[in-house]
Short mmCIF file of C-alpha atoms in Angstrom, two decimals:
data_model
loop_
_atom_site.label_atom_id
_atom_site.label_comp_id
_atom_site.label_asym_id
_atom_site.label_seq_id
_atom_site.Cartn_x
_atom_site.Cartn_y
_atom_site.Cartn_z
CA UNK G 1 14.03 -12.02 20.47
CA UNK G 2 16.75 -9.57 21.29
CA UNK G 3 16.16 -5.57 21.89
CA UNK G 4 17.71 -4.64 18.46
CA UNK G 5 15.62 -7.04 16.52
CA UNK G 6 11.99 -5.64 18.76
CA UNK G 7 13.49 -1.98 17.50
CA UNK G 8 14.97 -2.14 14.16
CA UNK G 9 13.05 -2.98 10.77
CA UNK G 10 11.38 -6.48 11.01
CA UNK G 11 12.33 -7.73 8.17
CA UNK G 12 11.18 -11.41 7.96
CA UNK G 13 8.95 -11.01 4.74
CA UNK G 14 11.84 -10.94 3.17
CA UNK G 15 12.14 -14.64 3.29
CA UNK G 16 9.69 -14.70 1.36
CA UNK G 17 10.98 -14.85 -1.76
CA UNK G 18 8.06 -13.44 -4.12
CA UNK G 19 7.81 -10.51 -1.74
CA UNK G 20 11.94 -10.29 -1.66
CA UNK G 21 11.89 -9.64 -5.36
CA UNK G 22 9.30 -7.71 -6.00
CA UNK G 23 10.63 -5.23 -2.73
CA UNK G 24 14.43 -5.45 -4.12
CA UNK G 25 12.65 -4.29 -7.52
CA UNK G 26 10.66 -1.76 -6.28
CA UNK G 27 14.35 0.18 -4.92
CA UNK G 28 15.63 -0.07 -8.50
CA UNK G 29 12.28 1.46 -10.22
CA UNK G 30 11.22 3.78 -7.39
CA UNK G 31 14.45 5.37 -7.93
CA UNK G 32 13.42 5.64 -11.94
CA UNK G 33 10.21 6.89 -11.18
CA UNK G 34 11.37 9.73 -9.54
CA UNK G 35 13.76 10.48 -12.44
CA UNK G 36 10.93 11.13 -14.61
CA UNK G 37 8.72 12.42 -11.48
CA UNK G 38 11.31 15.35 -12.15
CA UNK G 39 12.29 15.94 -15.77
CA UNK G 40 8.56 16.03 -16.34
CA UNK G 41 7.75 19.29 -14.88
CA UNK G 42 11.31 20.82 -16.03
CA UNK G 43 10.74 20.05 -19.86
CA UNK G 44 6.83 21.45 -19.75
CA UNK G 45 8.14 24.63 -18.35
CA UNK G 46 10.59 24.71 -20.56
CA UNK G 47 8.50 24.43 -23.74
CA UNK G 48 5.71 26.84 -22.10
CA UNK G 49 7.56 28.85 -19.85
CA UNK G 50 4.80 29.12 -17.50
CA UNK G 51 4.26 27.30 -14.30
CA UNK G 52 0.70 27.21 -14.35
CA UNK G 53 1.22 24.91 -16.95
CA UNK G 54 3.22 22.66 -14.84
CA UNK G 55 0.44 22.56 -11.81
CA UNK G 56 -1.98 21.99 -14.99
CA UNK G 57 0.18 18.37 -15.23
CA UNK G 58 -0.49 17.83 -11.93
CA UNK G 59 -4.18 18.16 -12.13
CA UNK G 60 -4.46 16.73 -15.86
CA UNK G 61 -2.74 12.93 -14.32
CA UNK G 62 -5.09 13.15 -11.18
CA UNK G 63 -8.32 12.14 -12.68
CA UNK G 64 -7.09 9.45 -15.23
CA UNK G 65 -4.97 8.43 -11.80
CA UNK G 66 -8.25 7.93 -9.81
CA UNK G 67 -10.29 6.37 -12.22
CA UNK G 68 -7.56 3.46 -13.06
CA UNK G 69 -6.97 2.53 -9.27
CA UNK G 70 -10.71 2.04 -9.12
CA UNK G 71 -10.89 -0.37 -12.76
CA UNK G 72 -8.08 -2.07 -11.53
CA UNK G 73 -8.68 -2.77 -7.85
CA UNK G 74 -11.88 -4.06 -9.49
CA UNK G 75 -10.49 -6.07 -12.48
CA UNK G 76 -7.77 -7.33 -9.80
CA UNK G 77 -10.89 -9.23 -8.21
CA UNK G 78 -11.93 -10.71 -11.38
CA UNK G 79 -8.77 -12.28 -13.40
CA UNK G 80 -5.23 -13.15 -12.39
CA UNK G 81 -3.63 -10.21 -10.39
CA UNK G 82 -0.28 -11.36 -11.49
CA UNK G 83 -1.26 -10.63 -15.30
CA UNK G 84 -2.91 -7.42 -14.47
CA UNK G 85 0.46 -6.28 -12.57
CA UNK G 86 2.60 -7.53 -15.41
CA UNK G 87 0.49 -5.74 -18.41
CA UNK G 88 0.34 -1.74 -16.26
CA UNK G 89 3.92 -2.36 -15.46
CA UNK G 90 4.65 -2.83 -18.71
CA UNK G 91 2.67 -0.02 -19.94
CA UNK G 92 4.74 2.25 -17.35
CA UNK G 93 8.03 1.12 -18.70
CA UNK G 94 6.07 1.57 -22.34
CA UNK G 95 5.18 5.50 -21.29
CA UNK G 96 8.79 5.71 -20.32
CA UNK G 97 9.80 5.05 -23.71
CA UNK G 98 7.24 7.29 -25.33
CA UNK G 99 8.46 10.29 -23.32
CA UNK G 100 12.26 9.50 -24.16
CA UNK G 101 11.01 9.30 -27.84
CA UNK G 102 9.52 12.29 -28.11
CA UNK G 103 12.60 14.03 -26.14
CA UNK G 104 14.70 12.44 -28.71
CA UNK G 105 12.77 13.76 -31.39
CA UNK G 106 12.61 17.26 -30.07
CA UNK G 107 8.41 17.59 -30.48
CA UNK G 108 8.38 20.44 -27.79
CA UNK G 109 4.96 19.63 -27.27
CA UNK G 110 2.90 20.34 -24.01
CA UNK G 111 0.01 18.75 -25.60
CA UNK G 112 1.65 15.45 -25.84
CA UNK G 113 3.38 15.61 -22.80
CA UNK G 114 0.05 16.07 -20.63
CA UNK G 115 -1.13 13.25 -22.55
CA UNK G 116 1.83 10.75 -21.86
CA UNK G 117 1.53 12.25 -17.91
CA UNK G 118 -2.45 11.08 -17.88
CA UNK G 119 -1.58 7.83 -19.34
CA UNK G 120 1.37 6.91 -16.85
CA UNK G 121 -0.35 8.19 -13.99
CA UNK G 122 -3.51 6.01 -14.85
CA UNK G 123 -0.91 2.87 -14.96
CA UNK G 124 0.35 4.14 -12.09
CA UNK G 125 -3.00 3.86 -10.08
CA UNK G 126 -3.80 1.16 -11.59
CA UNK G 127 -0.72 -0.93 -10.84
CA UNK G 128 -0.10 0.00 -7.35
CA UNK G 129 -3.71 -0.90 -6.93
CA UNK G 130 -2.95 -4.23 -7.86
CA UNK G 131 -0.10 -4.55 -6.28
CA UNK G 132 -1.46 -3.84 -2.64
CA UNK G 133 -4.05 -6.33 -3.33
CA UNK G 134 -1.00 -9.37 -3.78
CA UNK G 135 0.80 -8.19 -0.85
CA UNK G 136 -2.05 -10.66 1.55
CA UNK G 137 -1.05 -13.09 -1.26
CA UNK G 138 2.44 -13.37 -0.63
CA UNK G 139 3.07 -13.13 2.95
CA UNK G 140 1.03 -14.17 6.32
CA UNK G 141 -1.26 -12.08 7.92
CA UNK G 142 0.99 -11.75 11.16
CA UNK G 143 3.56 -10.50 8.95
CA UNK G 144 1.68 -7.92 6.81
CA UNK G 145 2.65 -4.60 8.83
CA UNK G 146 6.10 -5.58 8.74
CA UNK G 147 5.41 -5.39 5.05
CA UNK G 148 3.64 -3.13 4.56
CA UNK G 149 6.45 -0.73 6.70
CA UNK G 150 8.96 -2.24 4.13
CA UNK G 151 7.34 -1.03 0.99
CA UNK G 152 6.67 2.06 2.68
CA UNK G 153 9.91 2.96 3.49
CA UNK G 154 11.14 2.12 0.33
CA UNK G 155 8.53 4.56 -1.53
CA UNK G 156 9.78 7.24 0.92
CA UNK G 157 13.21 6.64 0.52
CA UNK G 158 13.15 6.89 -3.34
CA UNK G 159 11.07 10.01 -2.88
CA UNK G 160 14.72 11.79 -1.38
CA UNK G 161 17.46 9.74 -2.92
CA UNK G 162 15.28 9.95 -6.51
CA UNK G 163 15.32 14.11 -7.05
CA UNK G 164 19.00 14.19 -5.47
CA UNK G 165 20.02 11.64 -8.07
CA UNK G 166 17.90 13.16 -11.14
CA UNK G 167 19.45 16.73 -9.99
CA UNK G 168 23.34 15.29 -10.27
CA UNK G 169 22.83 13.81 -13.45
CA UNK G 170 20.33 15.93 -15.70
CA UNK G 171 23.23 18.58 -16.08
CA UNK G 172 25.73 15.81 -17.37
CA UNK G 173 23.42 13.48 -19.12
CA UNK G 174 20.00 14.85 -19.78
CA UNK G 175 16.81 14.99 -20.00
CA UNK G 176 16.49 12.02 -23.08
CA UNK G 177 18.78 9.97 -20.89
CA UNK G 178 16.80 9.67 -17.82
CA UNK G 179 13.45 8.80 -19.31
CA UNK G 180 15.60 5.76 -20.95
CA UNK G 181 16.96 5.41 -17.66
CA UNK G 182 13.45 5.00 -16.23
CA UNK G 183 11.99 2.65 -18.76
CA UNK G 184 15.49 0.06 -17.90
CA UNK G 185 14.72 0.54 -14.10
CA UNK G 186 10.50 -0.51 -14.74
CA UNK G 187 12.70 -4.09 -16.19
CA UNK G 188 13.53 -5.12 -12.56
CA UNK G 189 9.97 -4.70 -11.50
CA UNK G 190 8.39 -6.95 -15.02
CA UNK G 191 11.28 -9.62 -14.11
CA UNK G 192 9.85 -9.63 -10.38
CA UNK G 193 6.13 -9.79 -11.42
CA UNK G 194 7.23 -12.39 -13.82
CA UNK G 195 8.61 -14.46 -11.50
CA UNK G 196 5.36 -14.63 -9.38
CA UNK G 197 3.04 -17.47 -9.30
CA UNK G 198 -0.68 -17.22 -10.82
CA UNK G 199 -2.74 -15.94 -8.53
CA UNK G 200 -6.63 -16.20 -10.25
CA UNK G 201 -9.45 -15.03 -8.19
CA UNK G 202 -10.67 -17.36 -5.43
CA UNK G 203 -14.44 -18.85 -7.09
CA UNK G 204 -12.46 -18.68 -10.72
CA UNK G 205 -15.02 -17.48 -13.57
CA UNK G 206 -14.62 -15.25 -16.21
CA UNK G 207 -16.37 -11.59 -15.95
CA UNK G 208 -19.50 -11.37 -17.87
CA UNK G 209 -20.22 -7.72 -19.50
CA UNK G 210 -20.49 -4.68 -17.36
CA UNK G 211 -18.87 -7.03 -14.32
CA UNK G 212 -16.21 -4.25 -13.42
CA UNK G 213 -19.02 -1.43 -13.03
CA UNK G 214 -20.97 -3.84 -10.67
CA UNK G 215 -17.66 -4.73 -8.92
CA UNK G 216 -17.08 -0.95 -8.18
CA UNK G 217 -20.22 -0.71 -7.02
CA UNK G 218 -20.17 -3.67 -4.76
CA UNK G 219 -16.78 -2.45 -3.19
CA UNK G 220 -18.01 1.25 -2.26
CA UNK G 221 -21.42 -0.53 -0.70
CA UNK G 222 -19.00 -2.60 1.39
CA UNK G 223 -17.39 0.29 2.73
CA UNK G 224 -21.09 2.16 3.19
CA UNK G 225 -22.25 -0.66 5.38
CA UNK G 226 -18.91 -1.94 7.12
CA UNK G 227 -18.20 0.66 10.16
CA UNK G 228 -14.93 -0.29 10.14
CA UNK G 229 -13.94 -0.01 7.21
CA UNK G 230 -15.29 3.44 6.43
CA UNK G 231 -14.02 4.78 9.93
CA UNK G 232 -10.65 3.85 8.48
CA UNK G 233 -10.81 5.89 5.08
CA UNK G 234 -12.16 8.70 7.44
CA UNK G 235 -9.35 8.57 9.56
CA UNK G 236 -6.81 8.81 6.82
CA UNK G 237 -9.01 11.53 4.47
CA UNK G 238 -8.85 13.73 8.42
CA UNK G 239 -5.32 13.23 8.87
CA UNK G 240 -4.18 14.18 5.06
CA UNK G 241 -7.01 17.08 4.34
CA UNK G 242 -6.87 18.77 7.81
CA UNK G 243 -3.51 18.33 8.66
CA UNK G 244 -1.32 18.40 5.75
CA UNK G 245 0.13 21.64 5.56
CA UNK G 246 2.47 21.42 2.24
CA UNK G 247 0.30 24.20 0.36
CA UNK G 248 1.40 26.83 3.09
CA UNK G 249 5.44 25.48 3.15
CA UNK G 250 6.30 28.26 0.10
CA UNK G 251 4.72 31.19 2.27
CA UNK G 252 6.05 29.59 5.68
CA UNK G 253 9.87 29.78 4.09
CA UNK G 254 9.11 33.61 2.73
CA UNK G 255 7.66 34.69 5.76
CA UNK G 256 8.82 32.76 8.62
CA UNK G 257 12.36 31.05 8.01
CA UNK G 258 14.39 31.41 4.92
CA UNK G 259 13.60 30.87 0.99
CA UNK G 260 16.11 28.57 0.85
CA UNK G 261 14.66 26.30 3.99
CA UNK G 262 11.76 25.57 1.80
CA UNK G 263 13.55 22.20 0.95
CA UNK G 264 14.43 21.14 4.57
CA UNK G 265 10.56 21.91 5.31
CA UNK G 266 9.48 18.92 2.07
CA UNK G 267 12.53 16.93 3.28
CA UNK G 268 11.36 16.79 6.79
CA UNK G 269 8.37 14.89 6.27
CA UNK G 270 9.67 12.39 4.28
CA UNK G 271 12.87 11.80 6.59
CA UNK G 272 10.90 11.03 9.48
CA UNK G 273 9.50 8.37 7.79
CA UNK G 274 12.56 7.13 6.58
CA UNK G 275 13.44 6.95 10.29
CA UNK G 276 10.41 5.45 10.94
CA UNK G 277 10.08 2.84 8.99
CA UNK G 278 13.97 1.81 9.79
CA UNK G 279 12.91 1.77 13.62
CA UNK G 280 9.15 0.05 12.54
CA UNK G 281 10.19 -3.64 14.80
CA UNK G 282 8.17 -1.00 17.64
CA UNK G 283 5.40 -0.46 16.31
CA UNK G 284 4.58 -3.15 13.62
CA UNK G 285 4.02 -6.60 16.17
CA UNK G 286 1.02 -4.27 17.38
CA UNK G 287 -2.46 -6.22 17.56
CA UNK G 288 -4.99 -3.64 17.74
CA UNK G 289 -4.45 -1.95 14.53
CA UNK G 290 -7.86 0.51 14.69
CA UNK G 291 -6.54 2.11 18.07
CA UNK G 292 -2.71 2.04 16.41
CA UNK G 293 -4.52 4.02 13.69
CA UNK G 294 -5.70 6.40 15.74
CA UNK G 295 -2.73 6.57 17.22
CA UNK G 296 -0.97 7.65 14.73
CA UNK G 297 -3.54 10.02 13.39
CA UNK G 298 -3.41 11.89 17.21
CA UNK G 299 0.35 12.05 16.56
CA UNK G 300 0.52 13.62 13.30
CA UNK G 301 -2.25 16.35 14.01
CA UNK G 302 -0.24 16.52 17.54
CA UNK G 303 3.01 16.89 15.48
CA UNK G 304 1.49 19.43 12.61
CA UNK G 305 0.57 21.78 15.59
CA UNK G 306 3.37 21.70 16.97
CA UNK G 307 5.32 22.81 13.73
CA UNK G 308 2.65 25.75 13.40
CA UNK G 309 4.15 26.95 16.71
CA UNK G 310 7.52 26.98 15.90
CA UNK G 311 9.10 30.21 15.25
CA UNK G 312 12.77 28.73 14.08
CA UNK G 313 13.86 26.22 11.53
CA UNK G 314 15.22 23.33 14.10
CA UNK G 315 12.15 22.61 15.94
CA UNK G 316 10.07 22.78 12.99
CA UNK G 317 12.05 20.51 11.24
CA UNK G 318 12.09 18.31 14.15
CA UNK G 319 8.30 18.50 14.33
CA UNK G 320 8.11 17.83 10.80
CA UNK G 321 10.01 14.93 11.33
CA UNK G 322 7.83 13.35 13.94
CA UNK G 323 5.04 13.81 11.55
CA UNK G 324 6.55 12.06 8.78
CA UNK G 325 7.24 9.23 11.12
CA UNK G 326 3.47 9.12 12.40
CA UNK G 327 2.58 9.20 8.45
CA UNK G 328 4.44 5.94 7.77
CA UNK G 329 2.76 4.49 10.75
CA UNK G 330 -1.10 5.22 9.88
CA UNK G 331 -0.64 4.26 6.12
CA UNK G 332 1.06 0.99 7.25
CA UNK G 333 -2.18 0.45 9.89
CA UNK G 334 -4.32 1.57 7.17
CA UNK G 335 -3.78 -0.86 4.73
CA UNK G 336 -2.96 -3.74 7.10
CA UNK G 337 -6.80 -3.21 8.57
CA UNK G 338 -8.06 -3.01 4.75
CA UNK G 339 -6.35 -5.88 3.23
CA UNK G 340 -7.12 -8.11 6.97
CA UNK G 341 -10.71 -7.03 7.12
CA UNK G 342 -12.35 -8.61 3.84
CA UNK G 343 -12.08 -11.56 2.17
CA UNK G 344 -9.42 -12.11 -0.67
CA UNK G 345 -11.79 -11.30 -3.35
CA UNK G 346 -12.54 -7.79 -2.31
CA UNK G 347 -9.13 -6.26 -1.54
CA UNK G 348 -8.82 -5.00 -4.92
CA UNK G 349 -11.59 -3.22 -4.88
CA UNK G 350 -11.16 -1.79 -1.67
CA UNK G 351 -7.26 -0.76 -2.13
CA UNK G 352 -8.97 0.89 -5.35
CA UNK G 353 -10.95 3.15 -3.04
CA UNK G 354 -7.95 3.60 -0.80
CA UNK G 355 -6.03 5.00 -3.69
CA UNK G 356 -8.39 7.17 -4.27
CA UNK G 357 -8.83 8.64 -0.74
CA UNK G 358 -5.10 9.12 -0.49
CA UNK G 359 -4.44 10.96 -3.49
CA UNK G 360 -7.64 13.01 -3.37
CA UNK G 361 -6.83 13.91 0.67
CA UNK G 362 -3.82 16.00 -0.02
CA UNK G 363 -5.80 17.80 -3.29
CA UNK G 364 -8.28 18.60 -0.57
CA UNK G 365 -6.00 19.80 2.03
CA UNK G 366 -3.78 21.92 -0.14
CA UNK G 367 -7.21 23.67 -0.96
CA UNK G 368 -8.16 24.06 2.32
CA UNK G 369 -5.22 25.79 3.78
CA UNK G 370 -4.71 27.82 1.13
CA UNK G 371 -8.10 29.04 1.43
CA UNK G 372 -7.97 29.24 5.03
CA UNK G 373 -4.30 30.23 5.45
CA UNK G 374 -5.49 33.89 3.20
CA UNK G 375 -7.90 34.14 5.45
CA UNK G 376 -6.57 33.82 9.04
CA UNK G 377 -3.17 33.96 7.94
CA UNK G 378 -0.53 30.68 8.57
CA UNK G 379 0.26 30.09 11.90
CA UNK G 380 -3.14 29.70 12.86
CA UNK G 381 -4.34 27.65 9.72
CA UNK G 382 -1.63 25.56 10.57
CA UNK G 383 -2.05 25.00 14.11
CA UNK G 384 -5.28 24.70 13.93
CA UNK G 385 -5.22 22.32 11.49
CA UNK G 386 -3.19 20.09 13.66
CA UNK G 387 -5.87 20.32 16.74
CA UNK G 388 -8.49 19.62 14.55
CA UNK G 389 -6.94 16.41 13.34
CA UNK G 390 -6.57 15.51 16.87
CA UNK G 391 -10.16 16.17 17.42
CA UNK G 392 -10.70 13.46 14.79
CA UNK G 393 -8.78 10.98 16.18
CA UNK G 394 -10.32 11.56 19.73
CA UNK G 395 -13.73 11.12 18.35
CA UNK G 396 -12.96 8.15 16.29
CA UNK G 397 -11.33 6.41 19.15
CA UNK G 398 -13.60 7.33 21.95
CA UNK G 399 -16.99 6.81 20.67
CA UNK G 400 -16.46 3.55 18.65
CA UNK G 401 -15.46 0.70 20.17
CA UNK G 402 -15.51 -1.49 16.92
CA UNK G 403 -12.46 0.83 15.65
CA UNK G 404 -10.51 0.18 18.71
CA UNK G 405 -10.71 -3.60 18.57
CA UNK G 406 -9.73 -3.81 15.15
CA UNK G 407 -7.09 -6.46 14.88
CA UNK G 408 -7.06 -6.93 18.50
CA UNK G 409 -6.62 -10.66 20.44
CA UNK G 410 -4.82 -12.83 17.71
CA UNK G 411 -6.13 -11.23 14.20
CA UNK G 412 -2.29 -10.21 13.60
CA UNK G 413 -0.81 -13.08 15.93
CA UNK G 414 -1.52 -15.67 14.79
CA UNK G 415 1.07 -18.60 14.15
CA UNK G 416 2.75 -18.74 11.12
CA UNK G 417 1.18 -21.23 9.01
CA UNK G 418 2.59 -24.44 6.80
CA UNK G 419 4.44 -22.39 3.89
CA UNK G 420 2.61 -23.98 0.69
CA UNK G 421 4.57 -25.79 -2.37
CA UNK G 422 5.19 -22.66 -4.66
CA UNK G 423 5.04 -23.35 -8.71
CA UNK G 424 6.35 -21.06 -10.47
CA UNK G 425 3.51 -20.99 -13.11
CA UNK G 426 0.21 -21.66 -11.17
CA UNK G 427 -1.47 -24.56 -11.44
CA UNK G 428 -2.94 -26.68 -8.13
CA UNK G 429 0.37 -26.09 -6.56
CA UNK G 430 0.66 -22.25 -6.84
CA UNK G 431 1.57 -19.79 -4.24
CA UNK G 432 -1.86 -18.84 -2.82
CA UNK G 433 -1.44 -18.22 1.05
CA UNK G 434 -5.31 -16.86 1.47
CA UNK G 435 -7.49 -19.66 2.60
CA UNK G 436 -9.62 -20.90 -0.25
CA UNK G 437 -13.31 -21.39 0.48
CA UNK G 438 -14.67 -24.36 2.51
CA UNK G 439 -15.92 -27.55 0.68
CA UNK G 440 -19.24 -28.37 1.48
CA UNK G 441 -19.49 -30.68 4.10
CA UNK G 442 -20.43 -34.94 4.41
CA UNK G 443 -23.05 -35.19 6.24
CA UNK G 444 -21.67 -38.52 7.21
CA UNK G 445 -18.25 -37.26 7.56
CA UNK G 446 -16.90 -37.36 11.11
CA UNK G 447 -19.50 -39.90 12.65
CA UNK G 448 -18.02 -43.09 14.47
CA UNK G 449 -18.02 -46.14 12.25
CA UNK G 450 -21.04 -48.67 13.49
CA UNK G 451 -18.92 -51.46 15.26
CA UNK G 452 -19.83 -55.11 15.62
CA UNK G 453 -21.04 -56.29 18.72
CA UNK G 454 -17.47 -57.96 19.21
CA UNK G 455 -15.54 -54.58 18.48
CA UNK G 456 -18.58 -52.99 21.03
CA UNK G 457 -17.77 -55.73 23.66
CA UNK G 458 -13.79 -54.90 23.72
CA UNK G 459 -13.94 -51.35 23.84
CA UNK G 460 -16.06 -51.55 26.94
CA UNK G 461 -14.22 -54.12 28.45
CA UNK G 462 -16.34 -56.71 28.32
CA UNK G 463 -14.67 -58.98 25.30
CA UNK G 464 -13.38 -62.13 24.72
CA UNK G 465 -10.21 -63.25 25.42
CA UNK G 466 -8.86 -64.78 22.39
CA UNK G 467 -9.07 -68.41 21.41
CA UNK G 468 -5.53 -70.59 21.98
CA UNK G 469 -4.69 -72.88 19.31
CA UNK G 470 -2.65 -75.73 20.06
CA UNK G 471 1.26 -75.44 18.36
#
């Protein structure tokens, strides 16, 4: 393997080609998502003129947001994950429509636009839920960092190109325009999901009444009683509560740098892991994915103190950047350890609870250091948010050995396996790469055959030679 290919991107998912389309999709609707990520709050302030009303939408989509991921990670263990993906990204490209219509109609309603938030942003958890869960589906285990550094990137990337986009065309088409804009982008990801194989729930069944609730339940006493798992989801909850200083960047710009830097300070983050995740062939052929958590989680909190220090806009930014990079890094370890950990019919549930975790983590942390940062003032909220993160990660990786040897000695290296015949509706032949459960065994299966005495005689040596007949 050369140097550039050890550095740059591994990109060898990509022959895969369920996991090729779906990624290629996910550039064209990421980029629509963020089109309506931004008329959204324009047009509520514009009908209410207040901005309260705007971090109101905010708050109003995070509940309905949290609830779905947890119904569908469970649901996603109980029927066919492709047809759960297909109906919520449907329903996205539906809500799409519903927001152009009511633009088009000129309702001016703030009402109905917190309503058509709450019920995209519960698709929204709902499908990406889902569609962590067929990620193990589609590609080897050895491979999954690599993808999960792929779709990672690309969710960063949109998150800049998206609002520079939206900004250079809302003055010359409109608002109207790029919700219909959105809903056509949300196509590319329904023709992707489309083209997938079935992919039913390994021990088939239908769910019996009330199955979901129990399946929720189930996942969160997995996580209660699995060390590793729960170390995880307290690694990530540390690193985005304690250390994610975005509530303070407004006051930071005021006081610190300049109004206008404000931008460079959001940009930061999600350039370095842009960067990151271009440069991921270093870090994503790592085996022990608990200590490359860790890792990662030292890094950020080393990176977010660091930036509290800085008195100019350069080495903040650069700081910043480093973070962002670090942030790529533990959410690609994160999920790698929670969809490797458990068997196939739990990673919905659990990728439910990760959703979750990392939307409820920044809510958390934007309370805390606003709190904290009127209290002891920036700087210090800041910085000492950072050294408490790497407290975290210390303790995490210090005093429990089970985290570091997560993934270690040939979980994520293993040999590529035979690919299976894909059909492209299901069926015995379907794309399933997760190992289906073990038939039960013969007991005669595997014994030696009982010879005949002759058959005893040769192997030993002892037989025969074979009668001549005459020609």
């Amino acid at each position: 393997m050369t140097r550039a290919k050890r550095v740059l991107v591994d990109v060898r998912p990509l022959r895969v080609g369920e996991f090729r389309r779906l990624w290629v999709a996910g550039i064209v609707t990421g980029l629509g998502a963020q089109l309506t990520a931004l008329v959204v709050p324009l047009e509520i302030y514009e009908v209410s003129g207040s901005s309260a009303a705007v971090g109101l939408a905010g708050l109003v989509g995070l509940v309905p947001m949290a609830a779905a991921a947890l119904w569908g990670g469970a649901f996603a263990d109980l029927r066919d994950r492709r047809r759960v993906l297909l109906v919520t990204t449907i329903g996205i490209g539906g809500t799409s429509l519903l927001l152009w219509a009511q633009a088009w109609a000129n309702l001016r309603s703030v009402g109905v636009l917190f309503v058509l938030v709450a019920v995209q942003q519960a698709l929204f958890g709902a499908n990406s839920t889902v569609g962590r869960a067929v990620t193990p589906r589609l590609v080897p285990p050895e491979l999954l960092p690599a993808a999960n550094a792929l779709q990672s990137t690309v969710l960063l990337a949109a998150g800049i190109a998206g609002p520079l986009l939206a900004g250079g065309l809302l003055p010359v088409v409109g608002s109207r325009t790029l919700y219909l804009a959105d809903a056509v982008a949300v196509c590319a990801t329904v023709w992707a999901v489309w083209r997938l194989p079935a992919l039913p729930p390994h021990g088939g069944g239908e769910p019996r009444k009330g199955a979901v609730l129990r399946q929720i339940g189930d996942g969160v006493r997995l996580v209660t009683r699995r060390q590793l798992l729960l170390l995880v989801y307290v690694a990530d909850f540390a690193a985005l509560s304690l250390g994610l200083p975005t509530a303070l960047f407004p006051q930071l710009a005021a006081e610190t740098f300049r109004p206008s830097d404000i931008g460079v300070l959001y940009a930061a983050v999600s350039a370095g892991g842009v960067l990151a995740g271009l440069f991921s062939g270093t870090f994503t052929r790592v085996g022990r994915h608990g200590v490359a958590v860790g890792v990662s989680v030292g890094v950020w909190g080393t990176a977010v103190a660091g930036f509290g220090l800085s008195g100019t806009l350069v080495p903040a930014a650069a700081w910043l950047v480093l973070a962002g990079g670090a942030l790529l890094a533990l959410g690609v370890f994160r999920k790698t350890v929670l969809q490797t950990a458990v068997p196939d019919g739990m990673r919905g549930r659990l990728q439910g609870i990760d959703t979750v975790v990392a939307v409820g983590g920044p809510r958390v942390g934007n309370l805390l250091h606003g709190t904290v940062g009127a209290a002891l003032g920036v700087p210090w909220t800041v910085t000492g948010g950072g050294v408490l993160t790497v407290a975290a990660a210390l303790v995490l990786l210090v005093l429990f050995p089970g985290f570091r040897g997560a993934g270690g000695r040939g979980e994520a290296r293993r040999g590529p396996r035979r690919p299976p015949h894909r059909s492209r509706r299901g069926g015995p032949h379907a794309l399933d790469v997760a190992r289906p459960a073990a038939a039960p065994r013969d007991p005669g299966a595997g014994r030696r055959p009982v010879r005949r005495a002759g058959a005893l005689r040769r192997s030993a040596g002892t037989a025969r030679p074979p009668r001549r007949t005459p020609r």
